[in-house]
CSV table of C-alpha atoms in Angstrom, one decimal:
chain,number,residue,atom,x,y,z
A,927,MET,CA,127.3,104.6,101.9
A,928,ASN,CA,128.8,107.3,104.1
A,929,LYS,CA,127.2,109.4,106.3
A,930,LYS,CA,127.7,112.7,104.0
A,931,ILE,CA,126.1,111.4,101.1
A,932,MET,CA,123.4,110.1,103.2
A,933,PHE,CA,123.0,113.8,104.6
A,934,LEU,CA,122.8,115.2,101.3
A,935,LEU,CA,120.3,112.7,99.8
A,936,PHE,CA,118.2,113.2,102.7
A,937,ALA,CA,118.7,117.2,102.3
A,938,ALA,CA,117.6,117.0,98.4
A,939,ALA,CA,114.4,115.0,99.5
A,940,ILE,CA,113.8,117.4,102.1
A,941,PHE,CA,114.5,120.4,99.5
A,942,MET,CA,111.8,118.8,97.0
A,943,ALA,CA,109.1,118.1,99.4
A,944,ALA,CA,109.2,121.7,100.3
A,945,THR,CA,108.9,123.2,96.6
A,946,THR,CA,106.6,120.7,95.2
A,947,PRO,CA,103.2,122.1,95.4
A,948,ILE,CA,100.9,120.2,96.9
A,949,PHE,CA,97.2,120.4,96.8
A,950,ALA,CA,94.6,119.7,99.4
A,951,ASN,CA,93.6,116.3,97.9
A,952,GLY,CA,96.9,115.0,98.0
A,953,SER,CA,97.9,115.4,94.4
A,954,GLN,CA,100.9,117.3,93.3
A,955,GLU,CA,101.5,119.5,90.4
A,956,SER,CA,104.3,121.6,88.7
A,957,ASP,CA,101.6,124.2,88.2
A,958,ALA,CA,99.2,124.9,90.6
A,959,ASP,CA,97.0,126.5,87.9
A,960,GLY,CA,97.2,123.9,85.8
A,961,PRO,CA,95.6,120.3,85.2
A,962,VAL,CA,96.0,117.4,87.6
A,963,GLU,CA,97.8,114.9,86.3
A,964,VAL,CA,96.3,111.2,86.3
A,965,ARG,CA,98.1,108.0,85.7
A,966,LEU,CA,96.1,104.9,84.6
A,967,GLN,CA,97.8,102.0,84.5
A,968,LEU,CA,96.6,99.3,81.7
A,969,LYS,CA,96.6,95.5,82.1
A,970,TRP,CA,98.2,94.9,78.5
A,971,LEU,CA,99.4,97.1,75.5
A,972,PRO,CA,97.4,99.2,73.8
A,973,GLN,CA,94.5,97.8,72.2
A,974,ALA,CA,91.0,98.4,71.7
A,975,GLN,CA,90.3,96.6,74.7
A,976,PHE,CA,90.6,100.2,76.2
A,977,ASN,CA,89.1,102.3,73.7
A,978,GLY,CA,87.1,104.4,76.0
A,979,TYR,CA,90.3,105.8,77.6
A,980,TYR,CA,91.4,106.5,74.2
A,981,VAL,CA,88.7,108.1,73.1
A,982,ALA,CA,88.2,110.3,76.1
A,983,LEU,CA,91.8,111.5,75.7
A,984,GLU,CA,91.6,112.5,71.9
A,985,LYS,CA,88.1,113.9,72.4
A,986,GLY,CA,89.4,116.2,75.2
A,987,TYR,CA,87.1,114.6,77.7
A,988,TYR,CA,89.8,114.5,80.2
A,989,ALA,CA,90.9,117.9,79.6
A,990,GLU,CA,87.6,119.2,80.0
A,991,GLU,CA,87.6,117.7,83.4
A,992,GLY,CA,90.7,119.5,84.2
A,993,LEU,CA,92.7,116.5,84.1
A,994,ASP,CA,95.9,115.4,82.5
A,995,VAL,CA,95.7,111.8,81.8
A,996,LYS,CA,98.5,109.3,81.2
A,997,LEU,CA,97.8,105.9,79.7
A,998,LEU,CA,100.6,103.6,80.9
A,999,PRO,CA,101.3,100.5,78.7
A,1000,GLY,CA,100.9,97.4,80.2
A,1001,GLY,CA,102.9,94.1,79.4
A,1002,PRO,CA,103.6,90.6,80.8
A,1003,ASP,CA,105.7,92.2,83.8
A,1004,ILE,CA,103.3,94.6,84.8
A,1005,ILE,CA,100.8,93.8,87.6
A,1006,PRO,CA,98.4,96.5,87.8
A,1007,ALA,CA,97.0,95.7,91.3
A,1008,ASN,CA,100.9,96.3,92.6
A,1009,GLN,CA,101.3,99.6,90.5
A,1010,VAL,CA,98.2,101.1,92.1
A,1011,SER,CA,98.9,99.7,95.5
A,1012,VAL,CA,102.6,101.6,95.6
A,1013,GLY,CA,101.4,104.8,93.9
A,1014,ALA,CA,102.8,104.3,90.6
A,1015,ALA,CA,99.2,104.9,89.2
A,1016,ASP,CA,96.3,106.2,90.3
A,1017,PHE,CA,94.0,104.0,88.7
A,1018,GLY,CA,94.6,100.4,87.0
A,1019,ILE,CA,92.5,98.3,85.0
A,1020,ILE,CA,92.2,94.8,86.7
A,1021,ASN,CA,89.9,91.4,86.4
A,1022,MET,CA,87.3,91.2,89.1
A,1023,TYR,CA,88.1,87.9,89.9
A,1024,GLY,CA,91.8,89.0,89.9
A,1025,LEU,CA,91.2,91.8,92.2
A,1026,LEU,CA,89.7,89.3,94.9
A,1027,PRO,CA,93.3,87.7,96.1
A,1028,PHE,CA,94.8,91.1,96.5
A,1029,VAL,CA,92.0,92.7,98.6
A,1030,GLU,CA,91.9,89.4,100.5
A,1031,LYS,CA,95.7,90.0,101.5
A,1032,GLY,CA,95.2,93.5,102.7
A,1033,PHE,CA,95.9,95.5,99.6
A,1034,PRO,CA,94.4,99.1,99.8
A,1035,LEU,CA,92.3,98.7,96.2
A,1036,VAL,CA,89.0,99.3,95.5
A,1037,SER,CA,87.0,99.0,92.0
A,1038,ILE,CA,85.0,102.2,91.5
A,1039,ALA,CA,83.4,101.1,87.9
A,1040,GLN,CA,82.9,97.6,86.5
A,1041,THR,CA,83.4,98.2,82.4
A,1042,PHE,CA,82.9,94.7,81.1
A,1043,GLN,CA,79.2,93.7,82.1
A,1044,GLN,CA,79.9,90.4,81.2
A,1045,SER,CA,82.6,87.8,80.4
A,1046,SER,CA,84.3,87.8,77.3
A,1047,PHE,CA,85.3,84.1,77.7
A,1048,ARG,CA,84.1,81.5,75.6
A,1049,LEU,CA,85.0,77.8,74.9
A,1050,VAL,CA,85.3,77.3,71.1
A,1051,SER,CA,85.2,74.2,68.9
A,1052,PHE,CA,85.2,73.2,65.6
A,1053,LYS,CA,81.5,71.8,64.6
A,1054,LYS,CA,82.9,68.3,63.3
A,1055,ASN,CA,84.1,67.8,66.7
A,1056,GLY,CA,80.5,67.7,67.8
A,1057,ILE,CA,80.4,69.6,70.6
A,1058,ALA,CA,77.5,71.7,70.6
A,1059,ASN,CA,76.9,72.2,74.7
A,1060,VAL,CA,78.2,71.3,77.6
A,1061,PRO,CA,77.4,68.0,78.1
A,1062,ASP,CA,79.0,67.1,74.8
A,1063,LEU,CA,82.5,67.9,76.7
A,1064,GLN,CA,82.0,64.5,78.2
A,1065,GLY,CA,85.3,62.6,77.5
A,1066,LYS,CA,86.8,65.5,75.6
A,1067,THR,CA,90.5,67.3,76.0
A,1068,ILE,CA,89.9,71.1,77.1
A,1069,GLY,CA,92.3,73.6,76.9
A,1070,ALA,CA,92.6,75.8,79.7
A,1071,TRP,CA,94.2,78.7,80.9
A,1072,LEU,CA,95.3,77.3,84.2
A,1073,GLY,CA,95.3,79.2,87.2
A,1074,LYS,CA,93.9,82.3,84.9
A,1075,ALA,CA,90.5,81.6,83.5
A,1076,ASP,CA,90.1,77.6,84.1
A,1077,TYR,CA,87.3,78.3,87.1
A,1078,PRO,CA,84.6,79.1,84.8
A,1079,ILE,CA,85.1,75.7,83.2
A,1080,TYR,CA,85.3,73.9,86.3
A,1081,ALA,CA,82.0,76.0,87.6
A,1082,MET,CA,80.2,74.9,84.1
A,1083,LEU,CA,81.3,71.3,84.3
A,1084,GLU,CA,79.9,70.9,87.8
A,1085,LYS,CA,76.9,72.8,86.9
A,1086,TYR,CA,76.3,69.4,84.6
A,1087,GLY,CA,77.3,67.1,87.2
A,1088,MET,CA,80.8,66.2,85.9
A,1089,ASP,CA,83.9,65.9,87.5
A,1090,LYS,CA,86.8,67.9,86.0
A,1091,ASP,CA,89.2,65.2,87.1
A,1092,LYS,CA,87.5,62.2,86.0
A,1093,ASP,CA,85.1,62.9,83.1
A,1094,VAL,CA,87.2,65.4,81.0
A,1095,VAL,CA,90.9,66.1,80.3
A,1096,ILE,CA,91.9,69.5,81.4
A,1097,ALA,CA,94.8,70.5,79.2
A,1098,LYS,CA,97.2,73.6,79.7
A,1099,GLN,CA,96.7,75.8,76.7
A,1100,ASP,CA,98.8,78.8,75.6
A,1101,TYR,CA,97.3,82.0,74.1
A,1102,THR,CA,97.0,80.9,70.7
A,1103,MET,CA,94.2,78.4,68.7
A,1104,ASP,CA,97.4,76.2,67.6
A,1105,GLY,CA,96.0,73.4,70.0
A,1106,LEU,CA,92.9,73.3,68.5
A,1107,ILE,CA,94.1,73.5,64.8
A,1108,SER,CA,96.2,70.6,65.2
A,1109,GLY,CA,93.7,68.5,66.7
A,1110,LYS,CA,95.5,68.1,70.2
A,1111,LEU,CA,92.5,69.9,72.0
A,1112,ASP,CA,88.9,69.3,71.2
A,1113,VAL,CA,87.9,72.4,72.5
A,1114,ALA,CA,89.9,75.5,73.3
A,1115,SER,CA,89.3,78.5,75.7
A,1116,GLY,CA,89.6,82.0,74.1
A,1117,MET,CA,88.2,85.6,74.3
A,1118,ILE,CA,85.9,86.8,71.7
A,1119,TYR,CA,87.9,89.8,71.0
A,1120,ASN,CA,91.3,88.2,70.9
A,1121,GLU,CA,91.7,84.3,70.4
A,1122,ILE,CA,88.4,83.6,68.6
A,1123,MET,CA,88.9,86.6,66.3
A,1124,VAL,CA,92.3,85.2,65.2
A,1125,LEU,CA,90.9,82.1,64.5
A,1126,VAL,CA,88.1,83.4,62.2
A,1127,GLU,CA,90.7,85.4,60.5
A,1128,SER,CA,92.9,82.4,60.4
A,1129,GLY,CA,90.2,81.1,57.9
A,1130,TYR,CA,87.8,79.3,60.0
A,1131,PRO,CA,84.6,81.0,59.5
A,1132,GLU,CA,82.4,81.3,62.6
A,1133,SER,CA,79.9,79.3,60.6
A,1134,GLU,CA,82.2,76.2,61.2
A,1135,LEU,CA,82.4,76.9,65.1
A,1136,ASN,CA,80.5,76.0,68.2
A,1137,ILE,CA,81.2,78.5,70.8
A,1138,ILE,CA,79.7,77.6,74.4
A,1139,ASP,CA,78.9,81.2,76.1
A,1140,VAL,CA,79.8,81.0,80.1
A,1141,ASN,CA,77.7,84.0,80.5
A,1142,LYS,CA,74.6,81.7,79.6
A,1143,GLU,CA,75.8,78.7,81.7
A,1144,GLY,CA,75.9,81.1,84.7
A,1145,THR,CA,79.3,80.7,85.1
A,1146,GLY,CA,81.0,83.5,83.7
A,1147,MET,CA,83.3,85.5,86.0
A,1148,LEU,CA,83.6,89.5,85.6
A,1149,GLU,CA,86.5,90.9,83.9
A,1150,ASP,CA,88.2,94.4,83.5
A,1151,CYS,CA,86.7,96.7,86.5
A,1152,LEU,CA,88.6,99.9,87.1
A,1153,VAL,CA,90.4,99.9,90.4
A,1154,ALA,CA,91.9,102.7,92.8
A,1155,ASN,CA,94.3,103.1,95.8
A,1156,SER,CA,91.5,103.1,98.7
A,1157,GLU,CA,93.8,105.2,100.6
A,1158,TRP,CA,94.3,107.6,97.7
A,1159,LEU,CA,90.7,107.7,97.0
A,1160,ALA,CA,89.7,108.9,100.3
A,1161,GLU,CA,91.6,112.4,99.6
A,1162,ASN,CA,90.9,112.4,95.9
A,1163,LYS,CA,87.2,111.6,95.9
A,1164,ASP,CA,86.9,114.8,93.1
A,1165,VAL,CA,89.5,113.6,90.7
A,1166,ALA,CA,88.3,109.9,90.6
A,1167,VAL,CA,84.7,111.8,89.6
A,1168,LYS,CA,86.1,113.6,87.0
A,1169,PHE,CA,88.1,110.7,85.8
A,1170,LEU,CA,85.3,108.1,85.6
A,1171,ARG,CA,82.8,110.6,84.4
A,1172,ALA,CA,85.0,111.6,80.9
A,1173,SER,CA,86.2,107.7,80.9
A,1174,ILE,CA,82.3,106.9,80.7
A,1175,LYS,CA,81.7,109.3,77.8
A,1176,GLY,CA,84.6,107.8,76.0
A,1177,TRP,CA,83.3,104.4,76.5
A,1178,ALA,CA,79.7,105.4,75.3
A,1179,ASP,CA,81.3,107.0,72.2
A,1180,ALA,CA,83.5,103.8,71.7
A,1181,CYS,CA,80.4,101.2,72.0
A,1182,ALA,CA,78.2,103.7,69.8
A,1183,ASP,CA,80.8,104.0,67.2
A,1184,PRO,CA,83.6,101.1,67.2
A,1185,LEU,CA,84.9,102.0,64.0
A,1186,ALA,CA,85.8,105.5,64.9
A,1187,ALA,CA,87.2,103.8,68.5
A,1188,ALA,CA,89.6,101.6,66.3
A,1189,ASP,CA,90.7,104.4,64.2
A,1190,ILE,CA,91.7,106.3,67.4
A,1191,ILE,CA,93.3,103.4,69.0
A,1192,TRP,CA,95.1,102.5,66.0
A,1193,LYS,CA,97.3,105.8,66.1
A,1194,SER,CA,98.6,104.5,69.9
A,1195,LEU,CA,99.7,100.9,69.1
A,1196,ASP,CA,102.4,99.1,67.4
A,1197,GLN,CA,101.2,99.0,64.0
A,1198,ALA,CA,103.7,96.2,63.2
A,1199,SER,CA,102.0,93.6,65.6
A,1200,THR,CA,98.8,93.9,64.8
A,1201,THR,CA,96.2,94.6,61.8
A,1202,LYS,CA,93.9,97.4,61.3
A,1203,GLU,CA,91.1,94.9,60.8
A,1204,HIS,CA,92.0,93.2,64.1
A,1205,GLN,CA,91.5,96.3,65.7
A,1206,ILE,CA,88.0,97.2,64.3
A,1207,GLY,CA,86.8,93.7,65.0
A,1208,MET,CA,88.5,93.6,68.8
A,1209,SER,CA,86.4,97.1,68.9
A,1210,GLU,CA,83.3,95.8,68.1
A,1211,LYS,CA,83.3,93.0,70.5
A,1212,ILE,CA,84.8,94.7,73.1
A,1213,ALA,CA,81.3,96.9,72.7
A,1214,THR,CA,79.2,94.0,73.5
A,1215,VAL,CA,80.7,93.2,76.9
A,1216,VAL,CA,80.9,97.1,77.8
A,1217,CYS,CA,77.5,97.7,76.4
A,1218,PRO,CA,75.7,94.2,76.1
A,1219,GLU,CA,72.3,94.5,74.2
A,1220,GLU,CA,69.4,96.4,75.6
A,1221,PHE,CA,72.1,98.0,78.1
A,1222,ASP,CA,71.6,101.5,78.7
A,1223,PRO,CA,75.0,103.4,77.8
A,1224,ALA,CA,74.3,105.9,80.7
A,1225,LYS,CA,74.9,103.0,83.1
A,1226,ILE,CA,78.4,102.1,82.0
A,1227,GLY,CA,80.5,100.9,84.5
A,1228,TYR,CA,77.5,100.0,86.5
A,1229,PHE,CA,78.2,97.3,89.4
A,1230,ASP,CA,75.7,94.2,89.2
A,1231,PRO,CA,76.0,92.7,92.7
A,1232,ASP,CA,74.6,89.6,91.6
A,1233,ALA,CA,77.0,89.1,89.0
A,1234,ILE,CA,79.7,90.3,91.5
A,1235,GLN,CA,78.8,87.6,94.0
A,1236,ASN,CA,78.8,85.0,91.4
A,1237,THR,CA,82.5,85.8,90.6
A,1238,VAL,CA,83.2,85.5,94.7
A,1239,ASP,CA,81.4,82.3,95.0
A,1240,ILE,CA,83.3,80.6,92.0
A,1241,ALA,CA,86.4,82.3,93.3
A,1242,ALA,CA,86.0,80.8,96.7
A,1243,LYS,CA,85.1,77.4,95.6
A,1244,TYR,CA,88.0,76.8,93.4
A,1245,GLY,CA,90.7,78.7,95.6
A,1246,ILE,CA,91.3,81.9,94.1
A,1247,ILE,CA,90.5,83.1,97.7
A,1248,GLU,CA,90.1,81.3,101.1
A,1249,GLU,CA,86.8,82.6,102.1
A,1250,LYS,CA,83.8,84.7,100.6
A,1251,LEU,CA,84.5,88.4,100.6
A,1252,PRO,CA,82.1,91.0,101.5
A,1253,LEU,CA,80.9,92.8,98.4
A,1254,ASP,CA,81.7,96.3,100.2
A,1255,THR,CA,85.5,95.4,100.6
A,1256,LEU,CA,85.6,95.1,96.5
A,1257,TYR,CA,83.6,97.9,95.3
A,1258,THR,CA,82.1,101.4,96.1
A,1259,THR,CA,79.3,103.0,94.1
A,1260,GLU,CA,80.2,106.5,95.5
A,1261,ILE,CA,82.2,107.5,92.3
A,1262,TRP,CA,80.1,106.1,90.0
A,1263,ASP,CA,76.9,107.6,91.5
A,1264,GLU,CA,78.3,111.0,91.5
A,1265,ALA,CA,80.0,110.5,87.7
A,1266,THR,CA,76.8,109.5,86.4
A,1267,LYS,CA,74.3,112.1,88.2
């Protein structure tokens, strides 16, 4: 690039910086009197997993807070942690156990709300396979999402004195139930809001299934949490509080009426790739992990230190992170406390 072109690009950059209004909190707007633009990076394509945010947007909860929220679709090539770290998004949705290695490596990320209060991960098998509980896994072939969600399985096996390398066969599983249906797997990994639902929709009713709940075994690892760039957050706490307050309202509505939430999300997704019935079922299942039984909806996004510590302990034991991280490096309750006043 010659010097003349470099000079013109530099001059243009200076002009843009000088003519773009910048608020005291560091955000930029084309109209100083207009709403503050906020970008949320989803961890996957639009689906009922993200109901609360779509409900808040549809019902005007963000607008009431003076926010113009953009929900950015995710996908296989999009890593929310990276997007938030580099400023391509203001907030992102990440599994808590997935956040840990980024924090350990020094990425400027911090969670401001723990949306999923419980793990949605399960082990599922056909009753004819005779796997009603964890000890029944002895000698069985277990389908696992290696390097992603296999750790709760290992922790569960160890709890019952089983060696993952000797007492069972751990087989790589894709994100379908094909291995279980074909008999290549004795038991498969699945999320209650997706793979297990697909199994039921394929003609295998829950009455014919045995499901092992990692939460009941004490080896569940926390999933969806809401993260922000810690450096951005220091200058934009007021924006974060407004965004979280509106999001909590959206999630409360989505949990109270999953059917209505499914109606809202249905308008925002690729209808050729799913069905309305699937999104309704997903809405109902998602509500059970965001607002578990006897959970106060006013506490949506609450951080349970014990559950987070358990996630950290398992992550450190099985190599997701090298050492146990202090909890105060992973999340802050400041935004949640202010948003739920």
